[in-house]
Coordinates of C-alpha atoms in Angstrom, one line a residue:
G1 CA 83.9 12.5 2.7
C2 CA 83.6 16.2 3.8
V3 CA 87.2 16.8 2.4
L4 CA 86.3 15.6 -0.7
V5 CA 83.5 17.2 -1.4
V6 CA 84.5 20.7 -0.1
S7 CA 87.7 19.9 -2.6
V8 CA 85.2 19.3 -5.3
I9 CA 82.9 22.5 -5.1
E10 CA 86.5 24.5 -4.1
Q11 CA 87.8 23.5 -7.4
L12 CA 85.0 24.2 -9.3
A13 CA 84.6 27.9 -8.1
Q14 CA 88.4 28.0 -9.1
W15 CA 88.2 26.2 -12.6
H16 CA 85.3 28.3 -13.7
N17 CA 86.1 31.5 -11.9
S18 CA 82.8 31.9 -9.9
T19 CA 81.7 32.5 -6.5
V20 CA 81.8 29.2 -3.9
K21 CA 78.0 30.1 -3.5
A22 CA 77.5 29.1 -7.8
A23 CA 79.7 26.4 -7.2
V24 CA 77.7 24.4 -5.0
E25 CA 75.0 25.5 -7.7
R26 CA 76.9 23.9 -10.3
L27 CA 77.7 20.4 -8.3
C28 CA 73.5 20.3 -7.6
N29 CA 72.5 20.9 -11.3
Y30 CA 75.1 18.1 -12.1
I31 CA 74.0 15.4 -9.4
P32 CA 70.9 13.6 -10.2
G33 CA 67.0 14.1 -8.4
K34 CA 67.2 12.7 -5.0
Y35 CA 70.5 12.9 -4.8
Q36 CA 70.8 16.6 -4.7
I37 CA 69.9 17.3 -1.0
I38 CA 73.2 16.6 -0.2
C39 CA 75.1 19.1 -1.8
H40 CA 72.8 21.7 -1.0
M41 CA 73.9 21.4 2.7
L42 CA 76.7 23.0 1.8
C43 CA 76.2 26.7 1.7
C44 CA 78.4 29.2 3.7
I45 CA 81.7 27.8 2.5
D46 CA 84.3 30.1 2.2
R47 CA 87.3 29.7 -0.5
E48 CA 90.0 31.3 1.0
M49 CA 89.8 28.3 4.1
N50 CA 91.2 24.7 3.1
A51 CA 88.9 22.0 3.0
D52 CA 90.3 20.8 5.9
V53 CA 89.7 23.9 7.9
V54 CA 86.1 23.9 6.5
C55 CA 85.4 20.4 7.3
H56 CA 86.7 20.6 10.8
S57 CA 84.9 24.1 11.7
L58 CA 81.2 22.2 10.1
K59 CA 81.9 19.7 12.8
L60 CA 81.8 17.3 10.2
C61 CA 85.6 16.2 11.2
K62 CA 86.5 15.9 14.6
Q63 CA 89.5 15.5 16.7
D64 CA 89.2 12.9 19.0
P65 CA 91.3 13.3 22.9
G66 CA 95.0 11.6 22.3
Q67 CA 94.2 11.3 18.7
P68 CA 96.3 13.4 16.1
L69 CA 94.6 16.1 13.7
C70 CA 93.7 15.1 10.4
H71 CA 94.5 16.8 7.5
L72 CA 94.9 16.1 3.6
Y73 CA 96.7 19.3 3.1
P74 CA 99.4 21.3 4.0
P75 CA 98.0 23.2 7.0
P76 CA 97.6 26.9 6.5
K77 CA 100.7 29.1 6.8
R78 CA 101.4 31.4 9.5
E79 CA 104.3 33.1 9.9
K80 CA 104.0 33.4 14.1
H81 CA 102.0 30.2 14.7
S82 CA 103.5 26.6 13.7
A83 CA 99.7 25.3 14.3
G84 CA 98.2 27.0 11.2
L85 CA 95.7 24.3 11.1
F86 CA 94.7 24.9 14.8
Y87 CA 94.8 29.0 14.1
A88 CA 92.8 28.6 11.0
L89 CA 90.3 26.0 12.7
T90 CA 89.5 28.4 15.8
H91 CA 88.7 31.4 13.6
A92 CA 86.8 29.5 11.2
G93 CA 84.9 27.9 13.8
Q94 CA 83.1 31.3 14.5
K95 CA 82.1 32.1 11.5
H96 CA 80.8 28.5 10.8
Q97 CA 79.1 28.1 14.6
F98 CA 75.6 28.9 12.8
I99 CA 75.3 26.5 9.7
S100 CA 77.5 23.5 11.8
K101 CA 73.7 22.6 13.7
S102 CA 71.9 22.4 10.7
F103 CA 74.6 19.3 9.8
T104 CA 73.7 17.8 13.4
G105 CA 72.4 14.2 12.9
F106 CA 73.9 14.6 9.1
S107 CA 76.8 13.2 9.1
N108 CA 75.1 9.7 7.8
I109 CA 73.8 10.9 3.9
C110 CA 70.6 8.3 5.2
A111 CA 69.5 10.8 7.7
F112 CA 68.0 13.1 4.8
P113 CA 64.4 12.3 4.4
L114 CA 64.4 11.8 0.7
L115 CA 67.8 9.1 1.0
A116 CA 66.4 7.3 4.1
N117 CA 63.9 5.0 2.0
L118 CA 66.4 4.1 -0.4
C119 CA 69.1 4.0 2.5
E120 CA 66.8 1.1 4.6
K121 CA 67.0 -1.1 0.7
I122 CA 70.7 -1.0 0.6
K123 CA 71.0 -2.1 3.8
Y124 CA 68.2 -4.7 3.5
A125 CA 71.0 -6.2 0.2
I126 CA 74.1 -6.1 2.3
R127 CA 72.6 -7.4 5.4
N128 CA 71.6 -10.0 3.5
K129 CA 73.8 -10.0 0.3
L130 CA 70.2 -11.2 -1.5
P131 CA 68.4 -8.7 -4.3
F132 CA 65.9 -7.1 -2.5
E133 CA 63.0 -7.5 -5.4
D134 CA 62.7 -11.0 -5.6
F135 CA 59.1 -11.8 -5.0
D136 CA 59.5 -15.9 -6.0
G137 CA 62.3 -16.2 -3.2
D138 CA 64.4 -17.8 -5.5
K139 CA 67.6 -15.5 -4.9
F140 CA 67.6 -14.2 -8.4
S141 CA 66.1 -11.1 -9.8
T142 CA 64.4 -9.3 -12.4
F143 CA 65.9 -6.0 -11.3
P144 CA 69.4 -4.5 -12.1
T145 CA 71.3 -3.4 -9.1
L146 CA 70.2 -3.9 -5.0
R147 CA 72.1 -7.0 -5.2
G148 CA 69.9 -7.7 -8.5
Y149 CA 70.8 -9.0 -11.7
H150 CA 74.0 -7.4 -11.9
W151 CA 75.3 -9.8 -9.4
R152 CA 73.3 -12.7 -10.4
G153 CA 72.1 -14.3 -13.5
R154 CA 68.5 -12.4 -14.5
D155 CA 65.6 -14.5 -13.4
C156 CA 63.1 -15.3 -16.4
D157 CA 59.5 -15.5 -14.3
D158 CA 59.9 -13.9 -11.0
K159 CA 56.4 -15.4 -9.6
N160 CA 57.4 -18.9 -10.2
T161 CA 60.6 -20.3 -7.6
T162 CA 61.3 -23.3 -10.1
V163 CA 62.4 -21.0 -12.8
Y164 CA 65.9 -19.6 -12.5
P165 CA 69.4 -19.4 -14.0
G166 CA 71.6 -22.4 -13.7
R167 CA 68.7 -25.1 -13.0
R168 CA 68.8 -28.8 -15.6
P169 CA 66.1 -28.4 -17.4
D170 CA 63.0 -29.2 -16.8
N171 CA 61.5 -31.9 -18.8
W172 CA 64.0 -30.7 -21.4
D173 CA 62.5 -26.9 -21.2
V174 CA 59.3 -28.2 -24.3
E175 CA 57.0 -25.7 -23.0
S176 CA 58.4 -22.7 -21.6
D177 CA 62.6 -21.6 -20.1
S178 CA 62.8 -22.9 -17.0
N179 CA 67.3 -22.5 -16.3
C180 CA 66.6 -18.6 -18.0
N181 CA 69.4 -19.6 -21.1
G182 CA 66.6 -18.8 -23.6
I183 CA 66.9 -22.3 -25.0
W184 CA 63.2 -24.1 -25.4
G185 CA 60.6 -25.6 -27.2
V186 CA 60.6 -28.1 -29.5
D187 CA 62.1 -28.5 -33.3
P188 CA 59.3 -28.8 -36.0
K189 CA 61.2 -30.9 -38.0
D190 CA 62.6 -33.6 -35.7
G191 CA 59.8 -33.1 -32.7
I192 CA 63.2 -33.3 -30.3
P193 CA 63.3 -30.1 -27.1
Y194 CA 65.7 -27.7 -28.5
E195 CA 67.0 -27.8 -24.6
E196 CA 67.6 -31.4 -25.5
K197 CA 69.4 -31.4 -29.0
F198 CA 71.4 -28.2 -28.1
C199 CA 72.7 -29.1 -24.5
K200 CA 72.3 -32.6 -23.4
G201 CA 75.9 -33.8 -22.4
A202 CA 77.3 -30.0 -23.4
D203 CA 78.6 -29.9 -19.9
S204 CA 76.8 -27.5 -18.5
Q205 CA 78.1 -25.3 -15.6
G206 CA 77.5 -22.5 -13.8
V207 CA 80.3 -19.3 -12.7
V208 CA 80.7 -18.4 -8.8
L209 CA 82.6 -15.3 -7.6
L210 CA 82.9 -15.8 -3.4
G211 CA 85.3 -12.6 -3.4
D212 CA 85.9 -9.3 -1.4
S213 CA 85.7 -5.6 -3.3
A214 CA 88.1 -6.2 -6.4
G215 CA 85.6 -9.6 -7.0
A216 CA 82.5 -7.3 -6.7
H217 CA 84.5 -4.9 -8.9
F218 CA 84.8 -1.5 -6.0
H219 CA 85.4 1.8 -8.6
I220 CA 84.7 5.4 -7.6
P221 CA 84.7 7.0 -10.5
P222 CA 86.7 9.6 -11.3
E223 CA 85.0 12.2 -13.2
W224 CA 83.3 12.6 -9.9
M225 CA 86.4 14.4 -9.1
T226 CA 88.0 16.3 -11.7
V227 CA 86.3 19.3 -12.7
T228 CA 87.9 20.2 -15.7
Q229 CA 85.9 17.6 -17.6
M230 CA 82.7 17.6 -14.8
S231 CA 79.2 18.1 -15.7
A232 CA 75.7 16.6 -15.5
K233 CA 76.9 13.1 -17.3
S234 CA 79.8 13.0 -15.2
F235 CA 77.1 11.8 -12.6
A236 CA 74.5 10.0 -14.4
N237 CA 75.8 6.5 -12.5
L238 CA 75.5 7.8 -9.3
P239 CA 71.7 6.3 -8.5
M240 CA 73.5 2.8 -10.1
A241 CA 76.2 2.8 -7.9
F242 CA 75.3 4.1 -4.8
T243 CA 72.4 1.0 -5.3
N244 CA 75.3 -1.1 -6.0
E245 CA 77.5 -0.5 -3.1
L246 CA 80.3 1.3 -5.2
D247 CA 80.9 -1.6 -6.6
W248 CA 80.3 -2.6 -10.8
P249 CA 79.7 -6.4 -10.8
Q250 CA 78.1 -6.8 -13.8
F251 CA 81.7 -5.3 -15.7
S252 CA 84.1 -7.4 -13.4
E253 CA 86.7 -10.0 -14.0
I254 CA 84.8 -13.1 -13.1
T255 CA 81.0 -12.6 -13.4
G256 CA 81.2 -9.3 -15.4
F257 CA 78.8 -9.3 -18.7
L258 CA 77.9 -5.8 -20.3
N259 CA 80.2 -3.7 -22.0
S260 CA 81.7 -1.8 -19.8
T261 CA 81.3 2.0 -19.3
I262 CA 84.4 2.8 -17.0
G263 CA 87.5 2.5 -18.9
G264 CA 89.0 -0.8 -20.3
W265 CA 86.9 -3.3 -21.4
T266 CA 85.3 -6.4 -20.5
D267 CA 86.4 -9.8 -21.1
S268 CA 85.0 -12.3 -18.2
L269 CA 85.4 -16.3 -17.0
Y270 CA 81.5 -15.8 -17.1
L271 CA 81.4 -14.6 -21.0
R272 CA 84.6 -17.2 -22.3
L273 CA 82.6 -20.5 -20.8
R274 CA 79.2 -18.6 -22.1
R275 CA 80.8 -18.5 -26.0
R276 CA 82.3 -21.4 -24.8
N277 CA 79.1 -23.4 -24.8
R278 CA 76.2 -20.9 -24.9
C279 CA 74.5 -22.9 -22.7
N280 CA 75.4 -21.8 -20.2
H281 CA 73.8 -18.1 -20.4
R282 CA 73.0 -16.3 -17.2
D283 CA 74.9 -18.8 -15.0
L284 CA 76.3 -16.6 -12.5
Q285 CA 76.7 -15.3 -8.9
N286 CA 78.7 -12.6 -7.9
I287 CA 78.9 -13.5 -4.3
S288 CA 81.3 -10.7 -3.1
Q289 CA 81.6 -8.2 -1.0
N290 CA 83.4 -4.5 0.1
G291 CA 85.5 -6.5 2.9
G292 CA 85.6 -9.3 2.2
S293 CA 88.3 -11.9 4.3
S294 CA 88.2 -15.5 4.9
G295 CA 86.4 -15.3 7.9
N296 CA 83.7 -13.1 7.0
L297 CA 82.7 -14.9 4.1
L298 CA 81.7 -17.7 6.3
S299 CA 78.5 -15.9 6.4
L300 CA 78.8 -14.3 3.1
I301 CA 78.5 -18.0 1.0
K302 CA 74.7 -18.8 3.0
S303 CA 73.7 -17.2 0.1
L304 CA 74.5 -18.9 -2.5
A305 CA 71.8 -20.3 -5.0
R306 CA 72.3 -24.3 -5.9
N307 CA 70.3 -27.6 -5.5
Q308 CA 72.8 -29.9 -5.1
L309 CA 69.9 -32.3 -6.6
L310 CA 68.9 -30.0 -9.5
D311 CA 70.9 -27.7 -10.5
N312 CA 74.1 -27.9 -13.1
P313 CA 77.4 -28.2 -11.5
A314 CA 79.9 -24.8 -11.0
I315 CA 83.3 -23.4 -11.1
V316 CA 83.7 -21.6 -8.0
I317 CA 86.5 -19.1 -7.4
Y318 CA 87.8 -18.5 -4.1
A319 CA 88.8 -15.0 -4.1
T320 CA 90.0 -12.9 -1.2
I321 CA 92.9 -11.4 -2.5
G322 CA 93.8 -9.2 0.4
N323 CA 91.8 -7.9 3.3
D324 CA 93.0 -11.4 5.4
V325 CA 96.1 -9.3 5.9
C326 CA 94.8 -5.5 4.7
N327 CA 93.1 -3.3 7.9
G328 CA 93.0 0.4 9.3
N329 CA 94.2 -0.5 12.2
R330 CA 97.3 0.8 14.3
D331 CA 99.0 -2.0 15.0
T332 CA 97.6 -3.4 11.4
L333 CA 100.1 -6.6 11.9
A334 CA 98.4 -7.8 15.0
H335 CA 94.8 -7.5 13.2
M336 CA 95.8 -10.3 10.3
T337 CA 94.4 -13.0 9.5
T338 CA 97.2 -15.9 10.9
P339 CA 98.0 -18.8 8.9
K340 CA 96.3 -21.1 11.6
Q341 CA 92.7 -18.8 10.9
M342 CA 93.2 -18.8 7.4
F343 CA 93.5 -23.0 6.9
S344 CA 90.3 -23.2 9.1
N345 CA 88.2 -20.3 7.7
V346 CA 88.6 -22.0 4.3
V347 CA 88.4 -25.4 5.0
Q348 CA 85.5 -24.4 7.2
A349 CA 83.7 -22.7 4.0
L350 CA 84.6 -25.7 1.5
R351 CA 82.9 -28.0 3.8
Y352 CA 79.8 -25.5 3.3
L353 CA 80.1 -26.1 -0.5
D354 CA 80.6 -29.5 -0.6
S355 CA 76.7 -29.5 1.3
R356 CA 75.4 -27.3 -1.8
L357 CA 77.2 -27.7 -4.9
P358 CA 75.9 -30.7 -7.2
N359 CA 78.5 -33.3 -8.0
G360 CA 81.4 -32.6 -10.9
S361 CA 81.8 -29.1 -9.6
H362 CA 85.5 -27.2 -9.4
V363 CA 87.0 -24.7 -7.1
I364 CA 89.5 -22.3 -8.1
L365 CA 91.3 -21.2 -4.8
T366 CA 93.0 -18.0 -5.7
G367 CA 96.4 -16.7 -4.0
L368 CA 96.8 -13.2 -2.1
V369 CA 97.8 -10.0 -3.9
D370 CA 101.4 -8.7 -3.6
G371 CA 100.3 -5.0 -2.7
R372 CA 103.2 -3.7 -2.5
F373 CA 103.0 -3.1 -6.2
L374 CA 100.3 0.0 -4.8
W375 CA 103.2 2.6 -3.1
D376 CA 105.7 1.4 -5.9
N377 CA 103.7 3.3 -8.8
L378 CA 101.5 5.7 -7.4
H379 CA 102.9 7.0 -3.8
D380 CA 104.3 10.4 -5.9
R381 CA 101.8 10.8 -8.9
Y382 CA 99.0 13.5 -8.5
H383 CA 95.4 11.9 -7.3
P384 CA 92.4 12.8 -9.3
L385 CA 92.1 15.9 -6.3
G386 CA 95.2 16.7 -6.8
Q387 CA 95.4 17.7 -10.9
L388 CA 94.0 20.6 -11.0
N389 CA 96.7 22.4 -8.6
R390 CA 99.5 19.5 -8.6
D391 CA 99.0 19.4 -4.2
V392 CA 97.6 16.0 -3.1
T393 CA 99.5 13.1 -4.1
Y394 CA 98.3 9.4 -3.2
S395 CA 100.9 9.3 -0.3
Q396 CA 99.1 12.2 1.0
I397 CA 95.8 10.6 0.4
Y398 CA 96.9 7.3 1.9
S399 CA 98.6 8.9 5.0
F400 CA 95.1 11.3 5.8
L401 CA 93.1 7.6 5.7
D402 CA 95.5 6.0 7.5
C403 CA 95.2 9.3 10.3
L404 CA 91.3 8.3 10.3
Q405 CA 92.0 5.0 11.0
V406 CA 89.7 4.7 7.3
S407 CA 92.6 3.0 5.6
P408 CA 91.6 0.0 3.5
C409 CA 95.3 -1.4 3.7
S410 CA 97.6 0.0 6.7
G411 CA 100.2 -2.3 6.1
W412 CA 101.0 -1.7 2.3
L413 CA 99.5 2.3 1.6
T414 CA 102.5 3.7 3.9
P415 CA 105.4 5.1 3.3
N416 CA 106.7 2.3 6.0
E417 CA 108.8 0.3 3.6
T418 CA 109.3 -2.3 6.7
L419 CA 106.0 -2.8 7.1
R420 CA 104.9 -2.9 3.8
N421 CA 107.2 -5.9 3.3
L422 CA 106.2 -7.7 6.7
T423 CA 102.1 -7.7 5.1
S424 CA 103.8 -9.2 1.9
E425 CA 105.3 -12.0 4.1
R426 CA 101.9 -13.0 5.7
A427 CA 100.0 -12.5 2.2
L428 CA 102.7 -15.8 1.2
Q429 CA 102.0 -17.3 3.9
L430 CA 98.5 -17.3 3.7
S431 CA 98.3 -18.0 -0.2
N432 CA 101.0 -21.2 1.1
V433 CA 98.3 -22.6 2.8
L434 CA 95.5 -22.1 0.2
K435 CA 97.9 -24.2 -1.8
E436 CA 98.2 -26.6 1.0
I437 CA 94.2 -26.6 1.2
A438 CA 94.3 -27.8 -2.9
R439 CA 97.1 -30.3 -2.8
S440 CA 96.1 -32.2 0.5
E441 CA 91.7 -31.6 1.3
K442 CA 89.9 -33.5 -0.6
F443 CA 85.6 -33.9 -1.3
A444 CA 83.2 -36.0 -2.3
N445 CA 81.2 -33.0 -5.1
F446 CA 84.0 -31.0 -6.5
D447 CA 88.1 -31.1 -7.2
I448 CA 90.3 -28.9 -5.9
F449 CA 92.9 -25.9 -7.4
Y450 CA 95.6 -23.1 -6.7
M451 CA 96.4 -20.8 -8.6
D452 CA 98.6 -17.4 -7.6
F453 CA 97.2 -13.9 -8.3
P454 CA 98.2 -13.2 -11.8
L455 CA 99.5 -9.6 -10.9
R456 CA 103.2 -10.2 -12.2
Q457 CA 101.9 -11.4 -15.9
T458 CA 99.0 -8.6 -15.6
A459 CA 101.4 -5.7 -15.3
E460 CA 103.9 -7.7 -18.3
E461 CA 101.0 -7.9 -20.6
W462 CA 100.0 -4.5 -19.9
H463 CA 103.5 -3.3 -20.8
K464 CA 103.5 -5.0 -23.6
M465 CA 100.4 -3.1 -24.8
G466 CA 102.5 0.1 -24.7
G467 CA 100.7 0.3 -20.6
E468 CA 101.8 2.0 -17.8
P469 CA 102.0 -0.3 -14.4
W470 CA 99.8 2.9 -12.0
Q471 CA 97.1 2.4 -15.0
L472 CA 96.3 -1.0 -13.5
I473 CA 94.8 0.3 -10.2
E474 CA 91.4 1.8 -10.1
P475 CA 92.8 6.3 -9.7
V476 CA 89.9 7.9 -6.7
D477 CA 91.3 4.5 -3.9
G478 CA 95.1 4.0 -5.0
F479 CA 93.4 0.3 -4.2
H480 CA 91.5 -1.6 -5.9
P481 CA 92.1 -3.3 -9.1
S482 CA 91.4 -1.1 -12.6
Q483 CA 89.2 -2.5 -15.6
I484 CA 92.3 -2.6 -17.1
A485 CA 93.4 -5.1 -14.8
A486 CA 90.3 -7.7 -14.3
A487 CA 90.1 -7.6 -18.2
L488 CA 93.8 -8.8 -18.7
G489 CA 93.6 -11.0 -15.3
T490 CA 90.4 -13.0 -17.2
S491 CA 92.7 -13.8 -20.3
I492 CA 95.8 -14.6 -18.0
T493 CA 92.9 -17.2 -15.5
W494 CA 92.3 -18.3 -18.6
Q495 CA 94.9 -19.5 -20.8
K496 CA 96.6 -21.2 -17.6
A497 CA 93.3 -23.4 -17.5
L498 CA 93.5 -24.7 -21.1
R499 CA 97.6 -25.6 -20.6
E500 CA 95.9 -27.1 -16.7
W501 CA 93.0 -27.7 -16.4
P502 CA 91.0 -28.7 -19.7
Q503 CA 88.5 -30.4 -18.0
V504 CA 87.2 -27.8 -15.6
L505 CA 86.4 -25.6 -18.0
G506 CA 84.0 -28.2 -19.4
K507 CA 84.3 -28.4 -24.1
E508 CA 83.4 -27.3 -26.8
N509 CA 79.8 -27.0 -27.3
P510 CA 79.3 -27.6 -31.8
S511 CA 76.3 -26.2 -31.7
N512 CA 76.5 -22.8 -30.1
E513 CA 76.1 -21.3 -33.7
Q514 CA 72.9 -23.5 -34.7
I515 CA 71.3 -21.6 -30.2
E516 CA 72.5 -18.0 -31.6
A517 CA 71.1 -18.3 -35.7
I518 CA 67.7 -20.0 -34.0
F519 CA 67.5 -17.7 -30.4
K520 CA 69.8 -15.3 -31.3
D521 CA 66.7 -12.4 -30.1
Q522 CA 66.2 -14.4 -25.9
G523 CA 70.5 -13.9 -26.1
G524 CA 70.4 -11.0 -23.8
H525 CA 71.1 -10.3 -19.9

């Protein structure tokens, strides 16, 4: 974190030909409100030192005994000193000693008093995977972030526990809208409730994602670290991103519903199901977490909101596409999920779903990705941090994260081709486990399907549209699918479902136009 922020400050000073102090002020003015406290701590940086030297000398980065000294930039050159970084640190240490004390205890940004309260809310949302603001306790909210309606359909009465998206209508919603799809009341022409007229027998169903950071749509905006385009506008979305765990589920491949503001466009399984049947409005749940794997999904799944007796069936997408083989450990292979563990984890999750999902639901198991695509398409390109001076490639970023043992995927983000191949081999074995489960396991309340993660088809489709493969990867982390990849993936998944499992998608509702005409003012998300 320190190296990223100090790099941005030093590049701001360079780009605007200003002092570092002026660059800190500039950055602080860009950052909204209470978040400014983070950058006000960063005084006294010397423009002559690179970010590694500054952060080690401030004691925000440290070297553990017996561990390598991790650095992003090449060590400072000194003719007579092979250990340039050690030399620079010794000299910088004296200069920065007087301010390093002010950082003690602040290595975690939640220690800043102004952010402490917000951090507590975020921790609650992360710990429980439930909306922080949910007055009636039905797991749906009228607040967007902190696991609110960006993650699950918006509640339309947060004081009534029997009113929430996805339930079957109460008495055909004659008096009020019990399922928040905006359709309620009685047609004065014939006395038939609108919900009965338009939605009875229409195969209404929700969409639920059980997933990881790719499904939650992890994204760090590149404009946060591209100084040539940086302005106050660049950081306007910081509070929202922070309170959504740096995820953007509202634009995601399965449950996205808002127009993308982070490049590309939004297309999602939810939007397509809603277009097919307007009665499905707001019936979405994104139950994903950064770091989600078949193992930790077993606790995550408990935050599912579905009542077997009162609610509509759902299509559940099970998609942990990488974390069963991805970890930041030195001996990464030893920490990967084994096929036996995968089988056990997934079958346990499916048994839990069988006890919760209404009859007539569907589950789609998604295979793991082949992450060799990442190194192959990014390693020699410049990272957003390296574009100004052409000095930081993705290969350097990957090595830096690996050295710190915080790599999102030591097995794929590595120059070691053998290790990359072994990681893909394990991913394929785990995908085959999922395929076998879909073929052989049977459950009372849902049928079950398998599909490969459509990376190859996505890349081919994007190539036909004139795009480059690297544009399908998030630019800052160099690891997650980008907004373009998410939207194209939706289209490919939908076409496959139409061809091979049309029963999953339900039939087209002939009343869609009438519903839109009568309830157009109530169609908001």
